[in-house]
Coordinates of C-alpha atoms and ligand atoms in Angstrom, one line a residue:
M1 CA 138.3 69.8 75.7
S2 CA 139.7 72.1 73.0
A3 CA 136.5 73.8 71.8
S4 CA 136.1 77.5 72.6
P5 CA 135.0 78.2 76.2
L6 CA 131.7 79.7 77.3
L7 CA 131.8 82.6 79.8
Y8 CA 129.5 82.8 82.8
L9 CA 129.0 85.8 84.9
Q10 CA 127.0 86.6 88.1
S11 CA 125.7 90.1 88.5
G12 CA 123.8 92.1 91.1
G13 CA 122.6 91.2 94.6
P14 CA 123.1 87.5 95.6
T15 CA 120.3 85.1 96.5
A16 CA 120.1 81.7 98.3
V17 CA 120.0 79.9 95.0
F18 CA 122.4 82.0 92.8
N19 CA 125.0 79.2 93.0
A20 CA 122.4 76.6 92.1
T21 CA 122.3 78.3 88.7
A22 CA 126.1 78.4 88.6
Q23 CA 126.1 74.6 89.3
G24 CA 123.5 74.0 86.5
V25 CA 125.7 76.0 84.1
I26 CA 128.9 74.2 85.0
E27 CA 127.3 70.8 85.0
A28 CA 125.7 71.3 81.6
A29 CA 129.0 72.6 80.1
R30 CA 130.8 69.5 81.5
S31 CA 128.2 67.1 80.1
L32 CA 128.4 68.8 76.7
E33 CA 132.2 68.7 77.0
R34 CA 132.7 72.5 76.6
P35 CA 135.1 74.4 78.8
L36 CA 133.5 77.1 81.0
L37 CA 135.2 80.2 82.3
A38 CA 133.6 82.6 84.8
T39 CA 134.3 86.3 85.5
R40 CA 135.4 87.5 88.9
D41 CA 133.1 90.2 90.3
G42 CA 130.5 90.1 87.6
L43 CA 130.9 92.6 84.8
D44 CA 133.9 94.2 86.4
G45 CA 135.8 90.9 85.7
L46 CA 134.8 90.9 82.1
I47 CA 136.0 94.5 81.6
E48 CA 139.2 94.0 83.5
G49 CA 140.0 90.5 82.2
R50 CA 139.7 88.8 85.5
L51 CA 138.5 85.3 84.7
V52 CA 138.7 81.9 86.3
D53 CA 138.7 78.5 84.7
T54 CA 136.0 76.3 86.3
T55 CA 137.3 73.1 84.6
R56 CA 140.1 73.1 87.3
V57 CA 137.6 72.4 90.1
S58 CA 136.5 68.8 90.8
D59 CA 133.0 67.5 90.2
S60 CA 132.5 66.9 94.0
E61 CA 133.3 70.6 94.7
I62 CA 130.9 71.7 91.9
A63 CA 128.2 69.5 93.5
R64 CA 128.6 71.6 96.7
L65 CA 127.9 74.9 95.0
S66 CA 124.1 74.8 95.3
S67 CA 124.3 74.5 99.1
L68 CA 126.2 77.8 99.3
P69 CA 124.5 81.2 99.5
G70 CA 126.0 84.3 97.9
G71 CA 127.6 84.5 94.5
S72 CA 130.5 82.2 94.4
F73 CA 132.4 84.1 91.7
G74 CA 131.7 87.5 93.2
V75 CA 129.3 90.1 91.8
S76 CA 129.3 93.8 91.1
R77 CA 126.6 96.4 90.8
N78 CA 128.2 98.0 87.7
M79 CA 126.3 97.8 84.5
V80 CA 127.5 98.0 80.8
P81 CA 126.8 101.3 79.2
S82 CA 125.8 101.4 75.5
F83 CA 128.5 101.2 72.9
L84 CA 128.0 104.9 72.0
E85 CA 128.5 105.9 75.6
A86 CA 131.7 104.0 76.1
P87 CA 133.3 102.6 73.0
Q88 CA 136.7 102.1 74.6
L89 CA 135.2 99.9 77.3
W90 CA 133.5 97.8 74.7
L91 CA 136.8 97.4 72.9
R92 CA 138.5 96.3 76.1
M93 CA 135.8 93.6 76.6
R94 CA 136.4 92.5 73.0
D95 CA 140.1 92.1 73.7
V96 CA 139.4 90.0 76.8
L97 CA 136.9 87.8 74.9
Q98 CA 139.2 87.5 71.9
G99 CA 142.1 86.7 74.1
H100 CA 140.3 83.6 75.4
D101 CA 138.4 82.8 72.2
I102 CA 135.1 83.2 73.9
H103 CA 132.0 83.5 71.7
H104 CA 129.2 82.6 74.2
L105 CA 128.4 84.8 77.2
L106 CA 125.9 83.8 79.9
V107 CA 124.7 86.7 82.1
N108 CA 123.0 85.7 85.4
G109 CA 121.2 88.6 87.0
G110 CA 118.2 90.9 87.7
N111 CA 116.6 93.6 85.6
G112 CA 119.6 95.9 85.5
S113 CA 121.9 93.0 84.6
M114 CA 119.4 91.9 81.8
G115 CA 119.7 95.5 80.6
S116 CA 123.5 95.0 80.3
A117 CA 122.9 91.7 78.6
A118 CA 120.5 93.3 76.1
R119 CA 123.1 95.9 75.2
L120 CA 125.8 93.2 75.0
A121 CA 123.6 91.2 72.6
E122 CA 124.5 93.9 70.1
F123 CA 128.2 93.1 70.5
T124 CA 128.8 91.7 67.1
R125 CA 127.1 94.6 65.3
H126 CA 129.2 97.2 67.2
T127 CA 132.6 95.5 67.3
G128 CA 132.5 92.9 64.6
Y129 CA 133.4 90.2 67.1
P130 CA 131.0 87.2 67.0
L131 CA 129.4 86.8 70.4
S132 CA 126.1 85.2 71.5
V133 CA 124.5 86.3 74.7
I134 CA 122.0 84.4 76.9
G135 CA 120.4 85.9 80.1
I136 CA 119.5 83.8 83.2
P137 CA 117.1 85.4 85.6
K138 CA 117.9 86.0 89.3
T139 CA 116.6 88.4 91.9
I140 CA 114.9 88.1 95.3
D141 CA 112.9 91.2 94.4
N142 CA 110.9 89.2 91.8
D143 CA 110.6 92.4 89.7
L144 CA 111.9 90.9 86.5
P145 CA 109.3 90.6 83.8
G146 CA 109.2 87.7 81.3
T147 CA 109.4 84.9 84.0
D148 CA 106.8 83.4 86.3
F149 CA 109.2 84.1 89.2
S150 CA 112.8 85.1 89.5
P151 CA 115.1 82.4 91.1
G152 CA 115.9 83.7 94.6
F153 CA 112.4 85.1 95.3
P154 CA 110.8 81.8 96.5
S155 CA 113.6 81.2 98.9
A156 CA 113.6 84.7 100.3
A157 CA 109.8 84.5 100.5
R158 CA 109.9 81.2 102.4
F159 CA 112.4 82.6 104.9
L160 CA 110.4 85.8 105.5
A161 CA 107.1 84.0 105.9
T162 CA 108.7 81.5 108.3
L163 CA 110.0 84.4 110.4
M164 CA 106.6 86.1 110.5
R165 CA 104.8 82.9 111.4
E166 CA 107.2 82.1 114.3
V167 CA 107.3 85.6 115.7
T168 CA 103.5 85.6 115.9
L169 CA 103.7 83.2 118.8
D170 CA 106.2 85.4 120.5
M171 CA 103.9 88.4 120.2
D172 CA 100.9 86.3 121.2
S173 CA 102.5 85.2 124.4
M174 CA 103.8 88.6 125.6
A175 CA 101.8 91.4 127.2
Q176 CA 99.1 93.2 125.2
R177 CA 99.6 95.9 122.7
R178 CA 102.7 94.4 121.1
V179 CA 103.7 95.7 117.7
F180 CA 106.2 93.9 115.6
I181 CA 107.4 95.5 112.3
M182 CA 109.4 93.4 109.8
E183 CA 111.1 95.4 107.0
T184 CA 111.7 93.5 103.8
M185 CA 113.8 94.3 100.8
G186 CA 112.4 94.4 97.3
R187 CA 113.4 97.9 96.1
H188 CA 110.4 99.6 94.5
T189 CA 108.2 96.5 94.4
G190 CA 106.3 94.7 97.2
W191 CA 106.7 91.0 96.2
L192 CA 108.8 90.2 99.2
A193 CA 106.6 92.1 101.7
A194 CA 103.5 90.5 100.2
A195 CA 105.0 87.0 100.6
T196 CA 104.9 87.3 104.4
A197 CA 101.1 86.9 104.0
A198 CA 101.7 83.2 103.6
A199 CA 102.6 83.1 107.3
A200 CA 99.0 83.4 108.4
Q201 CA 97.6 79.9 109.2
H202 CA 94.1 81.2 110.3
P203 CA 92.1 84.3 109.8
G204 CA 93.3 87.1 112.0
A205 CA 96.9 85.8 112.2
A206 CA 99.9 88.1 111.4
P207 CA 100.8 89.8 109.3
H208 CA 97.9 92.1 109.9
L209 CA 99.1 95.0 107.9
I210 CA 101.3 94.9 104.8
L211 CA 102.7 98.1 103.5
L212 CA 103.6 98.0 99.8
P213 CA 105.5 100.4 97.7
E214 CA 102.8 100.1 95.1
V215 CA 100.4 101.9 97.5
P216 CA 101.3 105.4 98.6
F217 CA 101.7 105.6 102.4
E218 CA 99.1 107.6 104.3
A219 CA 100.0 108.0 108.0
E220 CA 96.5 108.7 109.4
R221 CA 94.9 105.7 107.6
F222 CA 97.8 103.5 108.8
L223 CA 97.5 104.6 112.4
L224 CA 93.7 104.0 112.4
R225 CA 94.2 100.5 111.1
L226 CA 96.9 99.8 113.7
H227 CA 94.6 101.0 116.4
Q228 CA 91.8 98.7 115.2
C229 CA 94.2 95.8 114.9
L230 CA 95.3 96.3 118.5
E231 CA 91.7 96.5 119.7
R232 CA 90.8 93.3 117.9
H233 CA 93.9 91.1 118.3
G234 CA 95.8 92.7 121.2
H235 CA 99.0 92.7 119.0
C236 CA 99.8 93.7 115.5
G237 CA 102.3 92.2 113.1
I238 CA 103.3 94.6 110.3
T239 CA 105.3 94.0 107.2
V240 CA 106.8 97.0 105.5
A241 CA 108.6 97.0 102.2
E242 CA 111.9 99.0 102.1
G243 CA 110.6 101.0 99.2
L244 CA 107.4 102.3 100.9
S245 CA 106.8 105.8 99.6
G246 CA 104.7 108.7 100.5
V247 CA 102.0 110.3 98.2
D248 CA 104.8 112.4 96.7
G249 CA 106.4 109.2 95.4
R250 CA 109.5 109.6 97.6
P251 CA 110.7 106.6 99.7
L252 CA 110.0 107.1 103.4
A253 CA 113.6 106.1 104.2
E254 CA 116.8 105.9 102.2
T255 CA 120.1 104.8 103.7
R256 CA 122.2 106.4 100.9
H257 CA 121.7 108.1 97.6
D258 CA 124.6 107.3 95.3
Q259 CA 124.9 107.7 91.6
V260 CA 127.8 105.4 91.2
Y261 CA 125.9 102.6 93.0
G262 CA 123.3 103.1 90.2
H263 CA 120.3 103.5 92.4
E264 CA 119.4 104.6 95.9
Q265 CA 120.0 102.2 98.8
L266 CA 116.8 101.8 100.6
G267 CA 116.3 100.8 104.2
G268 CA 114.9 102.3 107.4
A269 CA 111.1 102.3 106.6
G270 CA 110.5 100.0 109.7
V271 CA 112.3 102.4 112.0
Y272 CA 110.4 105.3 110.5
L273 CA 107.1 103.6 111.3
A274 CA 108.2 102.7 114.8
Q275 CA 109.0 106.3 115.5
L276 CA 105.6 107.4 114.1
I277 CA 103.8 104.8 116.3
R278 CA 105.7 105.9 119.4
Q279 CA 105.1 109.6 118.8
R280 CA 101.4 109.2 118.0
M281 CA 100.3 106.2 120.1
E282 CA 102.9 106.0 122.8
I283 CA 103.6 102.4 122.0
T284 CA 107.0 100.9 121.5
A285 CA 107.3 98.6 118.5
H286 CA 110.0 96.0 117.8
V287 CA 111.6 96.4 114.4
A288 CA 113.4 93.7 112.4
Q289 CA 115.2 95.0 109.4
V290 CA 115.8 91.6 107.8
D291 CA 118.3 93.0 105.2
C292 CA 120.7 90.6 103.6
L293 CA 119.6 87.7 105.8
Q294 CA 116.7 87.2 103.4
R295 CA 119.1 86.8 100.4
A296 CA 121.4 84.5 102.3
A297 CA 119.1 82.1 104.1
R298 CA 120.0 79.1 102.2
H299 CA 119.0 76.8 105.1
L300 CA 115.3 77.6 104.4
A301 CA 115.6 77.8 100.6
S302 CA 112.6 76.6 98.5
G303 CA 113.1 73.2 96.8
L304 CA 111.3 74.5 93.7
D305 CA 113.6 77.5 93.6
L306 CA 116.7 75.4 93.8
R307 CA 115.4 73.1 91.1
L308 CA 114.4 75.9 88.6
A309 CA 117.5 78.0 89.3
H310 CA 119.6 75.0 88.4
L311 CA 117.5 74.2 85.3
A312 CA 117.6 77.8 84.1
G313 CA 121.4 77.6 84.2
R314 CA 121.5 74.3 82.4
V315 CA 119.2 75.3 79.7
A316 CA 121.1 78.5 79.1
V317 CA 124.2 76.5 78.2
E318 CA 122.2 74.2 75.9
W319 CA 120.6 77.2 74.1
A320 CA 124.0 79.0 73.7
L321 CA 125.5 75.9 72.1
A322 CA 122.4 75.4 69.9
G323 CA 122.9 78.9 68.5
R324 CA 120.3 80.8 70.4
H325 CA 121.1 84.5 71.1
G326 CA 119.6 87.6 72.7
V327 CA 117.1 85.7 75.0
M328 CA 116.6 85.0 78.7
T329 CA 115.7 81.6 80.2
G330 CA 112.3 82.6 81.5
I331 CA 110.4 80.3 83.9
T332 CA 106.9 79.2 82.9
R333 CA 104.2 77.3 84.8
S334 CA 101.1 75.6 83.6
A335 CA 97.8 76.6 85.0
A336 CA 97.1 73.1 86.4
A337 CA 96.3 72.5 90.1
V338 CA 99.8 70.9 90.4
P339 CA 101.7 73.2 88.1
L340 CA 104.3 72.0 85.7
W341 CA 107.3 74.2 85.4
G342 CA 109.4 74.9 82.3
I343 CA 111.8 77.3 80.6
A344 CA 111.0 79.4 77.6
P345 CA 112.9 82.1 75.7
V346 CA 112.1 85.8 76.4
S347 CA 113.8 88.5 74.4
L348 CA 116.4 90.4 76.4
A349 CA 115.3 93.6 74.8
E350 CA 111.9 93.1 76.4
V351 CA 113.0 92.5 80.0
G352 CA 116.2 94.5 80.3
D353 CA 115.9 97.4 82.8
Q354 CA 112.2 96.8 83.1
E355 CA 110.5 96.6 86.6
R356 CA 107.5 94.3 87.3
K357 CA 105.4 95.7 90.1
L358 CA 102.9 93.7 92.2
P359 CA 99.8 93.8 90.0
A360 CA 96.6 95.4 91.3
E361 CA 94.8 92.0 91.4
F362 CA 97.3 90.9 94.0
I363 CA 96.6 93.8 96.4
D364 CA 93.5 93.7 98.6
A365 CA 90.7 96.2 98.6
L366 CA 92.0 98.0 101.7
N367 CA 95.4 98.4 100.2
L368 CA 96.9 96.8 103.3
G369 CA 97.2 93.2 102.4
V370 CA 97.1 90.7 99.5
T371 CA 94.3 88.8 97.7
P372 CA 93.7 85.1 97.6
A373 CA 95.0 85.3 94.0
F374 CA 98.4 86.3 95.2
L375 CA 98.5 83.4 97.7
D376 CA 97.5 81.1 94.8
Y377 CA 100.5 82.4 92.9
L378 CA 102.9 82.2 95.8
R379 CA 102.1 78.9 97.6
P380 CA 103.5 76.5 94.9
L381 CA 106.8 78.4 95.2
L382 CA 107.3 77.7 98.8
A383 CA 107.9 73.9 98.9
A384 CA 110.7 72.8 101.3
G385 CA 114.1 71.9 99.9
E386 CA 116.6 69.3 101.0
P387 CA 118.3 70.1 104.3
V388 CA 121.7 71.7 103.8
P389 CA 124.8 69.7 104.6
S390 CA 126.3 70.3 108.0
A391 CA 129.9 70.9 108.8
A392 CA 131.6 69.1 111.7
D393 CA 130.5 71.9 114.1
G394 CA 126.8 71.3 113.4
L395 CA 126.4 74.5 111.4
P396 CA 125.8 74.7 107.6
D397 CA 128.8 73.8 105.6
C398 CA 129.6 77.1 104.0
R399 CA 133.3 76.6 102.9
P400 CA 133.7 78.6 99.8
I401 CA 134.8 77.0 96.5
A402 CA 138.5 77.7 95.8
W403 CA 138.3 78.8 92.1
G404 CA 142.1 79.3 92.0
A405 CA 144.3 82.1 91.0
L406 CA 143.4 84.5 88.3
S407 CA 145.8 82.8 86.1
L408 CA 143.8 83.5 82.9
A409 CA 143.8 87.3 83.3
S410 CA 145.0 88.9 80.1
Ligands
F6P1 O1 118.3 93.7 94.2 C1 118.2 92.9 95.3 C2 118.3 93.7 96.5 O2 118.4 92.8 97.5 C3 117.2 94.7 96.8 O3 116.1 94.2 97.4 C4 117.9 95.7 97.7 O4 117.3 97.0 97.7 C5 119.3 95.7 97.2 O5 119.5 94.5 96.6 C6 120.3 96.0 98.2 O6 121.6 96.0 97.5 P1 123.0 96.1 98.2 O7 123.2 94.8 98.9 O8 123.9 96.3 97.0 O9 122.9 97.3 99.1

């Protein structure tokens, strides 16, 4: 294979199906007989010239990729500033690309990463070096516009809803006045928290209260609803999104505020609620901050998620080689009862750095749950996937892929 290589990079928080996309990208490049390089640690690897050559890894190892959670090449949270803000950095990237004769870049990430991809889509204009850029969606938060769902979200949703369904039986069987709080990720949007609504198999089943960042938190209203729930059901299952904010718009809990990190690190809303409940109602609540587990739970990944994550990667390669540029592989679904799924181009300029909130029609009239329309949206995403391969010890086989030394670094 002597044609110029494509370059793939993974950016932002991992998901259970991130590597399914990587597998789709690599398999497509192989079938089209184009070499594929990947950056180490996302955009950092592009800036610093830390690349690996995927062609050195066997087909059987590549076939294992989609069973591994995480981002196999490593990721970073760093984003690409505009050319005007950092011309020297852009020239460094040009040197790296030129050094390896790369003219096609595939950026796999969420809204911030698509912002970087949108800026990089202007590479040729700013530097004179010919480069086409294609974005591939990914984020458990599901807050990326231009795509029916973001790969990663269905699997995280399936995991969270499963946990909520199972814990309900635990609560049911214990003494009265049990309160269980599950805190989900999702940053400023409530897609993941809302997804736990799929847990309920009958009316009155948990989660009884879902607290979304799209709805300002009012303590008195919440405590009243909790009291009513305990009276009616004897226990209460609560989902709270990490980004839950007060009427002043500030998150109830923040682990860290860090400019370098690019955004605040949220977390602790569940503990905040438990303290409030203890102080005001003298009830002890159990709190589960699910945290990274919801991004890494590959064993419960959605089959649809795996399939579309892989397809989005495959199509990105085909588009790059067909001369497409400046677009993301957005996922589409038909409105049919059994939806048909597809991939359509969406301009990077339209999706980069944009945040898709849970729309009002998905939030119920009491602002403490979701509507049937949301469940109609969600349910087709939750189909089971193939069981993950086991290692000899009976646990999932999570041996990382050995991509080799950074021998291509310039
Ligand atoms: O963007 C995905 C996400 O999982 C958010 O839901 C969460 O707030 C954030 O990443 C956490 O990021 P980190 O692992 O870098 O702290």
